[in-house]
Amino acid sequence: MQAAGIIAEYNPLHNGHVHHLEKTRKITGCDYVMVVMSGDYVQRGEPAVANKYTRTKWALESGADIVFELPAVCALSSAERFALGGVSVLAGTGVLNYLCFGSEEPDILLLTKAAQILADETPAFKRAMQEQLTLGKSYPRARFDAFDALGAPHFLLDALRSPNSILGIEYIRFLQKLAPKAQPVAIHRLNSDYNSPLLTGTISSATAIREALFNSNPQAYKCMPQTISTEFASGSIKPVHPSSIETLALYALRKMSLEQLQALPDVREGFENVLQYNARYSNSIEGLLAALKSKRYTLARCKRIVMCALLGITKTHLTYATQAKSLYLRVLGFRRSARPLISAISRNCSLPLIIRKADIAKCAPDTSNLLELDIRAHDIYALLEGQSSIPRDFSQPPVIV
């Protein structure tokens, strides 16, 4: 039995994702495709456009065989920690043979060389990195400029300019550490730029599709599988807008002490003071983020900090998550034909397999704490979605198609 893994968000699932799923099967010849998917919140520091159960159904209908949830503490984190979480879950199944990811750079040898360079942090690089950070630059910018100053090869610099290539490099780094026998596979992205705000035919970026959905632009529908388009067009699914967190997030921030703000992931160097002041005097989430953003603190980083405040995620939770043994295999859904895969995972997994709420009782305290975070995050998402019919975590069985 051969199993390929994909780490995704499907926010929303579109034709480019379907292409990725199809190419994964074709290139690897695998029997099963396992997906690790962000839950109700995504790496850009926003609520997903649809809840995790809906997006799980989309994934299964589009070719995935099983969907695991990426813990919220990993999903709302930097590219490095996002990748660590996703690879840890896939490696923890004990059945991973391939890790397939989309990339602007399809040459896996170049990406592997880049991963090796990043993994080998020389004293010269550490000094150059510190020099760049003292200039007030964000971590991604400082890393790029440090490598540039040291005369890094062009293929590495080109990869560090591309969001998907950066993720691919991080995936390879952690794959070599956690599942060295598994093979990385880079699948060349189709013709739309990752962050392009423009709709382009039937293949567009998730960014452009989300904006079109928020603006009720029917042009978005041709960029997604018909079943998904129909759900949006009929109004049975209403996309959750990033601004929906506004009141809850401002309330959460305003009631937090400086010590509590300081305990949030990625808050350091006195940023808790900036956060407290601006949360108190901003009357919108957009205004708050505009006031917080700086050279050092990117917009995405600020959004993740705000979301962590709302969900109660702290540096302690982040410490749990970076210890791979504290993670888990939370099954959101699977295809009926994938039952042999689940049996194989149950025999070989190195992380606890969570299908029912009763399974949580068998977990270590650190793992239980992270699972409780996911449950709370889903309950808060129900408020954002404004639908009483949203499935409550563990009140229903996994999605089965």
C-alpha positions as a Python dict, from the first residue, in 0.01 Angstrom:
ca = {
    (1, 'M'): (0, 0, 0),
    (2, 'Q'): (133, 341, -101),
    (3, 'A'): (8, 666, 56),
    (4, 'A'): (78, 1024, -48),
    (5, 'G'): (32, 1324, 178),
    (6, 'I'): (-78, 1681, 108),
    (7, 'I'): (-80, 1977, 348),
    (8, 'A'): (-352, 2224, 251),
    (9, 'E'): (-606, 2485, 357),
    (10, 'Y'): (-870, 2468, 79),
    (11, 'N'): (-981, 2823, 152),
    (12, 'P'): (-1180, 2761, -63),
    (13, 'L'): (-1106, 2447, -261),
    (14, 'H'): (-1069, 2546, -627),
    (15, 'N'): (-973, 2401, -964),
    (16, 'G'): (-602, 2440, -892),
    (17, 'H'): (-643, 2216, -588),
    (18, 'V'): (-828, 1956, -795),
    (19, 'H'): (-536, 1960, -1040),
    (20, 'H'): (-296, 1908, -748),
    (21, 'L'): (-493, 1610, -617),
    (22, 'E'): (-511, 1452, -962),
    (23, 'K'): (-140, 1504, -1032),
    (24, 'T'): (-53, 1359, -692),
    (25, 'R'): (-219, 1030, -786),
    (26, 'K'): (-79, 1031, -1138),
    (27, 'I'): (283, 1110, -1046),
    (28, 'T'): (312, 887, -741),
    (29, 'G'): (80, 604, -842),
    (30, 'C'): (-35, 598, -480),
    (31, 'D'): (-332, 399, -353),
    (32, 'Y'): (-444, 670, -111),
    (33, 'V'): (-414, 1046, -68),
    (34, 'M'): (-401, 1178, 289),
    (35, 'V'): (-466, 1549, 348),
    (36, 'V'): (-371, 1751, 655),
    (37, 'M'): (-594, 2059, 645),
    (38, 'S'): (-614, 2375, 854),
    (39, 'G'): (-927, 2371, 1066),
    (40, 'D'): (-1153, 2675, 1100),
    (41, 'Y'): (-865, 2928, 1083),
    (42, 'V'): (-588, 2965, 828),
    (43, 'Q'): (-222, 3059, 819),
    (44, 'R'): (-283, 3415, 702),
    (45, 'G'): (-447, 3481, 1040),
    (46, 'E'): (-811, 3474, 934),
    (47, 'P'): (-1118, 3255, 975),
    (48, 'A'): (-1161, 3020, 680),
    (49, 'V'): (-1440, 3105, 434),
    (50, 'A'): (-1623, 2786, 537),
    (51, 'N'): (-1604, 2561, 841),
    (52, 'K'): (-1369, 2265, 855),
    (53, 'Y'): (-1642, 2003, 806),
    (54, 'T'): (-1766, 2168, 488),
    (55, 'R'): (-1412, 2197, 353),
    (56, 'T'): (-1344, 1835, 448),
    (57, 'K'): (-1644, 1729, 239),
    (58, 'W'): (-1508, 1931, -54),
    (59, 'A'): (-1169, 1760, -22),
    (60, 'L'): (-1315, 1410, -10),
    (61, 'E'): (-1542, 1478, -307),
    (62, 'S'): (-1242, 1611, -501),
    (63, 'G'): (-1013, 1312, -456),
    (64, 'A'): (-876, 1299, -101),
    (65, 'D'): (-919, 970, 85),
    (66, 'I'): (-881, 1096, 442),
    (67, 'V'): (-857, 1443, 599),
    (68, 'F'): (-677, 1516, 925),
    (69, 'E'): (-705, 1849, 1106),
    (70, 'L'): (-392, 2060, 1141),
    (71, 'P'): (-410, 2183, 1503),
    (72, 'A'): (-510, 2550, 1530),
    (73, 'V'): (-186, 2639, 1707),
    (74, 'C'): (8, 2515, 1400),
    (75, 'A'): (-231, 2661, 1142),
    (76, 'L'): (-204, 3008, 1299),
    (77, 'S'): (173, 3016, 1286),
    (78, 'S'): (473, 3102, 1071),
    (79, 'A'): (554, 2906, 755),
    (80, 'E'): (817, 2710, 945),
    (81, 'R'): (586, 2603, 1228),
    (82, 'F'): (295, 2547, 987),
    (83, 'A'): (517, 2308, 791),
    (84, 'L'): (644, 2137, 1106),
    (85, 'G'): (287, 2072, 1220),
    (86, 'G'): (170, 1937, 886),
    (87, 'V'): (470, 1711, 832),
    (88, 'S'): (451, 1588, 1193),
    (89, 'V'): (91, 1476, 1142),
    (90, 'L'): (165, 1301, 812),
    (91, 'A'): (478, 1134, 950),
    (92, 'G'): (281, 1032, 1259),
    (93, 'T'): (48, 816, 1050),
    (94, 'G'): (335, 571, 999),
    (95, 'V'): (227, 504, 639),
    (96, 'L'): (357, 808, 449),
    (97, 'N'): (543, 735, 123),
    (98, 'Y'): (522, 1071, -57),
    (99, 'L'): (469, 1435, 38),
    (100, 'C'): (330, 1632, -256),
    (101, 'F'): (314, 2011, -260),
    (102, 'G'): (255, 2287, -512),
    (103, 'S'): (552, 2503, -604),
    (104, 'E'): (652, 2767, -854),
    (105, 'E'): (986, 2582, -869),
    (106, 'P'): (920, 2223, -988),
    (107, 'D'): (1283, 2105, -960),
    (108, 'I'): (1287, 1893, -644),
    (109, 'L'): (1667, 1873, -645),
    (110, 'L'): (1699, 2252, -626),
    (111, 'L'): (1440, 2269, -349),
    (112, 'T'): (1621, 1994, -159),
    (113, 'K'): (1951, 2183, -190),
    (114, 'A'): (1776, 2495, -63),
    (115, 'A'): (1636, 2300, 232),
    (116, 'Q'): (1984, 2174, 319),
    (117, 'I'): (2124, 2528, 309),
    (118, 'L'): (1847, 2655, 538),
    (119, 'A'): (1898, 2366, 778),
    (120, 'D'): (2270, 2441, 806),
    (121, 'E'): (2270, 2774, 990),
    (122, 'T'): (2638, 2867, 983),
    (123, 'P'): (2787, 3119, 1229),
    (124, 'A'): (2822, 3364, 938),
    (125, 'F'): (2452, 3331, 856),
    (126, 'K'): (2351, 3377, 1220),
    (127, 'R'): (2557, 3697, 1241),
    (128, 'A'): (2413, 3828, 914),
    (129, 'M'): (2062, 3739, 1027),
    (130, 'Q'): (2103, 3924, 1356),
    (131, 'E'): (2233, 4230, 1171),
    (132, 'Q'): (1925, 4234, 949),
    (133, 'L'): (1686, 4186, 1241),
    (134, 'T'): (1843, 4477, 1431),
    (135, 'L'): (1742, 4695, 1136),
    (136, 'G'): (1380, 4627, 1226),
    (137, 'K'): (1307, 4390, 939),
    (138, 'S'): (1055, 4107, 949),
    (139, 'Y'): (1194, 3755, 981),
    (140, 'P'): (1127, 3656, 614),
    (141, 'R'): (1284, 3980, 484),
    (142, 'A'): (1580, 3952, 721),
    (143, 'R'): (1644, 3592, 617),
    (144, 'F'): (1636, 3680, 248),
    (145, 'D'): (1867, 3980, 291),
    (146, 'A'): (2107, 3778, 509),
    (147, 'F'): (2144, 3510, 243),
    (148, 'D'): (2172, 3775, -27),
    (149, 'A'): (2451, 3951, 164),
    (150, 'L'): (2637, 3621, 198),
    (151, 'G'): (2618, 3557, -177),
    (152, 'A'): (2370, 3270, -164),
    (153, 'P'): (2297, 3092, -495),
    (154, 'H'): (2027, 3243, -715),
    (155, 'F'): (1803, 2936, -692),
    (156, 'L'): (1778, 2983, -314),
    (157, 'L'): (1703, 3355, -342),
    (158, 'D'): (1442, 3288, -611),
    (159, 'A'): (1277, 3025, -391),
    (160, 'L'): (1270, 3261, -92),
    (161, 'R'): (1069, 3510, -301),
    (162, 'S'): (788, 3258, -356),
    (163, 'P'): (539, 3173, -76),
    (164, 'N'): (475, 2821, -203),
    (165, 'S'): (841, 2747, -266),
    (166, 'I'): (922, 2865, 87),
    (167, 'L'): (664, 2622, 224),
    (168, 'G'): (799, 2347, 0),
    (169, 'I'): (1150, 2400, 131),
    (170, 'E'): (1023, 2385, 490),
    (171, 'Y'): (829, 2066, 412),
    (172, 'I'): (1147, 1903, 279),
    (173, 'R'): (1348, 2012, 584),
    (174, 'F'): (1106, 1850, 826),
    (175, 'L'): (1041, 1549, 604),
    (176, 'Q'): (1413, 1468, 611),
    (177, 'K'): (1400, 1482, 990),
    (178, 'L'): (1066, 1314, 1066),
    (179, 'A'): (1007, 1074, 774),
    (180, 'P'): (1337, 1040, 586),
    (181, 'K'): (1215, 743, 382),
    (182, 'A'): (925, 943, 236),
    (183, 'Q'): (982, 1113, -97),
    (184, 'P'): (906, 1484, -157),
    (185, 'V'): (728, 1565, -483),
    (186, 'A'): (696, 1920, -619),
    (187, 'I'): (394, 1975, -842),
    (188, 'H'): (426, 2278, -1065),
    (189, 'R'): (156, 2534, -997),
    (190, 'L'): (-73, 2633, -1281),
    (191, 'N'): (-66, 2982, -1425),
    (192, 'S'): (-210, 3193, -1142),
    (193, 'D'): (13, 3377, -894),
    (194, 'Y'): (-38, 3270, -532),
    (195, 'N'): (-149, 3614, -410),
    (196, 'S'): (-287, 3755, -734),
    (197, 'P'): (-606, 3956, -669),
    (198, 'L'): (-728, 3903, -1026),
    (199, 'L'): (-958, 3629, -1150),
    (200, 'T'): (-803, 3459, -1454),
    (201, 'G'): (-1026, 3212, -1636),
    (202, 'T'): (-1092, 2884, -1458),
    (203, 'I'): (-763, 2883, -1264),
    (204, 'S'): (-729, 3168, -1015),
    (205, 'S'): (-562, 3222, -681),
    (206, 'A'): (-753, 3154, -360),
    (207, 'T'): (-701, 3524, -277),
    (208, 'A'): (-886, 3634, -591),
    (209, 'I'): (-1162, 3376, -543),
    (210, 'R'): (-1223, 3482, -182),
    (211, 'E'): (-1250, 3849, -279),
    (212, 'A'): (-1494, 3760, -555),
    (213, 'L'): (-1705, 3555, -313),
    (214, 'F'): (-1711, 3837, -58),
    (215, 'N'): (-1828, 4073, -334),
    (216, 'S'): (-2087, 3826, -471),
    (217, 'N'): (-1904, 3816, -803),
    (218, 'P'): (-2034, 3511, -996),
    (219, 'Q'): (-1707, 3493, -1191),
    (220, 'A'): (-1565, 3309, -889),
    (221, 'Y'): (-1790, 3011, -952),
    (222, 'K'): (-1612, 2895, -1268),
    (223, 'C'): (-1286, 2868, -1069),
    (224, 'M'): (-1426, 2595, -841),
    (225, 'P'): (-1579, 2250, -890),
    (226, 'Q'): (-1946, 2277, -979),
    (227, 'T'): (-2075, 2125, -655),
    (228, 'I'): (-1888, 2387, -452),
    (229, 'S'): (-1993, 2671, -681),
    (230, 'T'): (-2355, 2564, -645),
    (231, 'E'): (-2333, 2578, -265),
    (232, 'F'): (-2207, 2936, -277),
    (233, 'A'): (-2441, 3044, -558),
    (234, 'S'): (-2749, 2907, -382),
    (235, 'G'): (-2657, 3075, -56),
    (236, 'S'): (-2644, 2745, 133),
    (237, 'I'): (-2290, 2848, 225),
    (238, 'K'): (-2216, 3211, 304),
    (239, 'P'): (-1844, 3292, 307),
    (240, 'V'): (-1715, 3406, 647),
    (241, 'H'): (-1540, 3742, 607),
    (242, 'P'): (-1216, 3823, 795),
    (243, 'S'): (-1384, 4126, 955),
    (244, 'S'): (-1634, 3896, 1129),
    (245, 'I'): (-1389, 3863, 1419),
    (246, 'E'): (-1390, 4240, 1483),
    (247, 'T'): (-1606, 4271, 1796),
    (248, 'L'): (-1489, 3946, 1955),
    (249, 'A'): (-1121, 4016, 1886),
    (250, 'L'): (-1128, 4373, 2017),
    (251, 'Y'): (-1309, 4254, 2329),
    (252, 'A'): (-1055, 3975, 2384),
    (253, 'L'): (-759, 4212, 2346),
    (254, 'R'): (-903, 4488, 2563),
    (255, 'K'): (-962, 4259, 2859),
    (256, 'M'): (-610, 4113, 2853),
    (257, 'S'): (-334, 4230, 3087),
    (258, 'L'): (15, 4312, 2963),
    (259, 'E'): (133, 3977, 3099),
    (260, 'Q'): (-137, 3795, 2903),
    (261, 'L'): (-54, 3987, 2586),
    (262, 'Q'): (314, 3909, 2633),
    (263, 'A'): (226, 3538, 2650),
    (264, 'L'): (82, 3542, 2297),
    (265, 'P'): (290, 3368, 2026),
    (266, 'D'): (529, 3600, 1837),
    (267, 'V'): (484, 3889, 2084),
    (268, 'R'): (822, 4015, 2202),
    (269, 'E'): (1042, 4323, 2241),
    (270, 'G'): (766, 4521, 2410),
    (271, 'F'): (509, 4465, 2135),
    (272, 'E'): (254, 4388, 2407),
    (273, 'N'): (249, 4762, 2490),
    (274, 'V'): (180, 4853, 2128),
    (275, 'L'): (-90, 4588, 2115),
    (276, 'Q'): (-262, 4701, 2434),
    (277, 'Y'): (-263, 5070, 2339),
    (278, 'N'): (-395, 5022, 1987),
    (279, 'A'): (-656, 4765, 2089),
    (280, 'R'): (-793, 5018, 2336),
    (281, 'Y'): (-817, 5305, 2088),
    (282, 'S'): (-899, 5131, 1758),
    (283, 'N'): (-1266, 5106, 1667),
    (284, 'S'): (-1223, 4848, 1389),
    (285, 'I'): (-1010, 4543, 1321),
    (286, 'E'): (-886, 4705, 1001),
    (287, 'G'): (-773, 5014, 1192),
    (288, 'L'): (-606, 4801, 1458),
    (289, 'L'): (-407, 4599, 1205),
    (290, 'A'): (-302, 4913, 1018),
    (291, 'A'): (-168, 5057, 1345),
    (292, 'L'): (14, 4736, 1440),
    (293, 'K'): (181, 4661, 1108),
    (294, 'S'): (547, 4761, 1075),
    (295, 'K'): (868, 4655, 903),
    (296, 'R'): (929, 4405, 1182),
    (297, 'Y'): (570, 4292, 1230),
    (298, 'T'): (415, 4194, 897),
    (299, 'L'): (40, 4217, 844),
    (300, 'A'): (6, 3837, 847),
    (301, 'R'): (200, 3813, 1173),
    (302, 'C'): (-20, 4079, 1335),
    (303, 'K'): (-335, 3901, 1218),
    (304, 'R'): (-213, 3574, 1365),
    (305, 'I'): (-137, 3742, 1698),
    (306, 'V'): (-487, 3891, 1711),
    (307, 'M'): (-643, 3556, 1625),
    (308, 'C'): (-438, 3381, 1893),
    (309, 'A'): (-565, 3636, 2146),
    (310, 'L'): (-923, 3556, 2047),
    (311, 'L'): (-875, 3179, 2067),
    (312, 'G'): (-660, 3180, 2381),
    (313, 'I'): (-347, 3041, 2216),
    (314, 'T'): (-27, 3112, 2411),
    (315, 'K'): (346, 3054, 2382),
    (316, 'T'): (297, 2751, 2608),
    (317, 'H'): (63, 2593, 2353),
    (318, 'L'): (320, 2668, 2085),
    (319, 'T'): (582, 2484, 2288),
    (320, 'Y'): (353, 2180, 2304),
    (321, 'A'): (301, 2193, 1927),
    (322, 'T'): (671, 2212, 1841),
    (323, 'Q'): (719, 1886, 2028),
    (324, 'A'): (591, 1648, 1761),
    (325, 'K'): (497, 1388, 2024),
    (326, 'S'): (227, 1624, 2159),
    (327, 'L'): (37, 1635, 1828),
    (328, 'Y'): (-235, 1396, 1714),
    (329, 'L'): (-418, 1249, 1416),
    (330, 'R'): (-761, 1415, 1435),
    (331, 'V'): (-976, 1258, 1162),
    (332, 'L'): (-1223, 1505, 1012),
    (333, 'G'): (-1346, 1272, 739),
    (334, 'F'): (-1269, 986, 503),
    (335, 'R'): (-1397, 795, 203),
    (336, 'R'): (-1562, 458, 267),
    (337, 'S'): (-1306, 302, 36),
    (338, 'A'): (-1028, 425, 268),
    (339, 'R'): (-1111, 195, 560),
    (340, 'P'): (-805, -26, 484),
    (341, 'L'): (-593, 290, 509),
    (342, 'I'): (-740, 372, 851),
    (343, 'S'): (-666, 19, 967),
    (344, 'A'): (-306, 52, 850),
    (345, 'I'): (-271, 387, 1027),
    (346, 'S'): (-413, 246, 1352),
    (347, 'R'): (-148, -30, 1340),
    (348, 'N'): (148, 193, 1251),
    (349, 'C'): (80, 542, 1389),
    (350, 'S'): (316, 706, 1638),
    (351, 'L'): (63, 976, 1733),
    (352, 'P'): (-279, 918, 1896),
    (353, 'L'): (-557, 856, 1644),
    (354, 'I'): (-858, 1072, 1738),
    (355, 'I'): (-1193, 982, 1584),
    (356, 'R'): (-1433, 1011, 1879),
    (357, 'K'): (-1434, 1244, 2178),
    (358, 'A'): (-1368, 946, 2405),
    (359, 'D'): (-1028, 911, 2238),
    (360, 'I'): (-916, 1238, 2400),
    (361, 'A'): (-921, 1076, 2745),
    (362, 'K'): (-641, 845, 2633),
    (363, 'C'): (-413, 1136, 2540),
    (364, 'A'): (-131, 1294, 2739),
    (365, 'P'): (-215, 1628, 2909),
    (366, 'D'): (-25, 1840, 2652),
    (367, 'T'): (-212, 1671, 2368),
    (368, 'S'): (-547, 1713, 2544),
    (369, 'N'): (-478, 2085, 2589),
    (370, 'L'): (-419, 2129, 2216),
    (371, 'L'): (-734, 1933, 2131),
    (372, 'E'): (-939, 2145, 2371),
    (373, 'L'): (-807, 2452, 2189),
    (374, 'D'): (-939, 2313, 1860),
    (375, 'I'): (-1279, 2248, 2016),
    (376, 'R'): (-1297, 2603, 2156),
    (377, 'A'): (-1182, 2745, 1823),
    (378, 'H'): (-1466, 2562, 1647),
    (379, 'D'): (-1721, 2694, 1898),
    (380, 'I'): (-1600, 3050, 1837),
    (381, 'Y'): (-1620, 2994, 1462),
    (382, 'A'): (-1988, 2908, 1506),
    (383, 'L'): (-2041, 3264, 1631),
    (384, 'L'): (-1862, 3404, 1325),
    (385, 'E'): (-2063, 3187, 1088),
    (386, 'G'): (-2389, 3290, 1250),
    (387, 'Q'): (-2554, 2955, 1188),
    (388, 'S'): (-2692, 2743, 1467),
    (389, 'S'): (-2671, 2441, 1237),
    (390, 'I'): (-2290, 2436, 1238),
    (391, 'P'): (-2169, 2092, 1350),
    (392, 'R'): (-2026, 2108, 1700),
    (393, 'D'): (-1694, 1929, 1740),
    (394, 'F'): (-1739, 1558, 1816),
    (395, 'S'): (-2120, 1589, 1822),
    (396, 'Q'): (-2126, 1414, 1485),
    (397, 'P'): (-1913, 1138, 1333),
    (398, 'P'): (-1642, 1227, 1081),
    (399, 'V'): (-1758, 1325, 733),
    (400, 'I'): (-1790, 1008, 523),
    (401, 'V'): (-1845, 1002, 147),
}
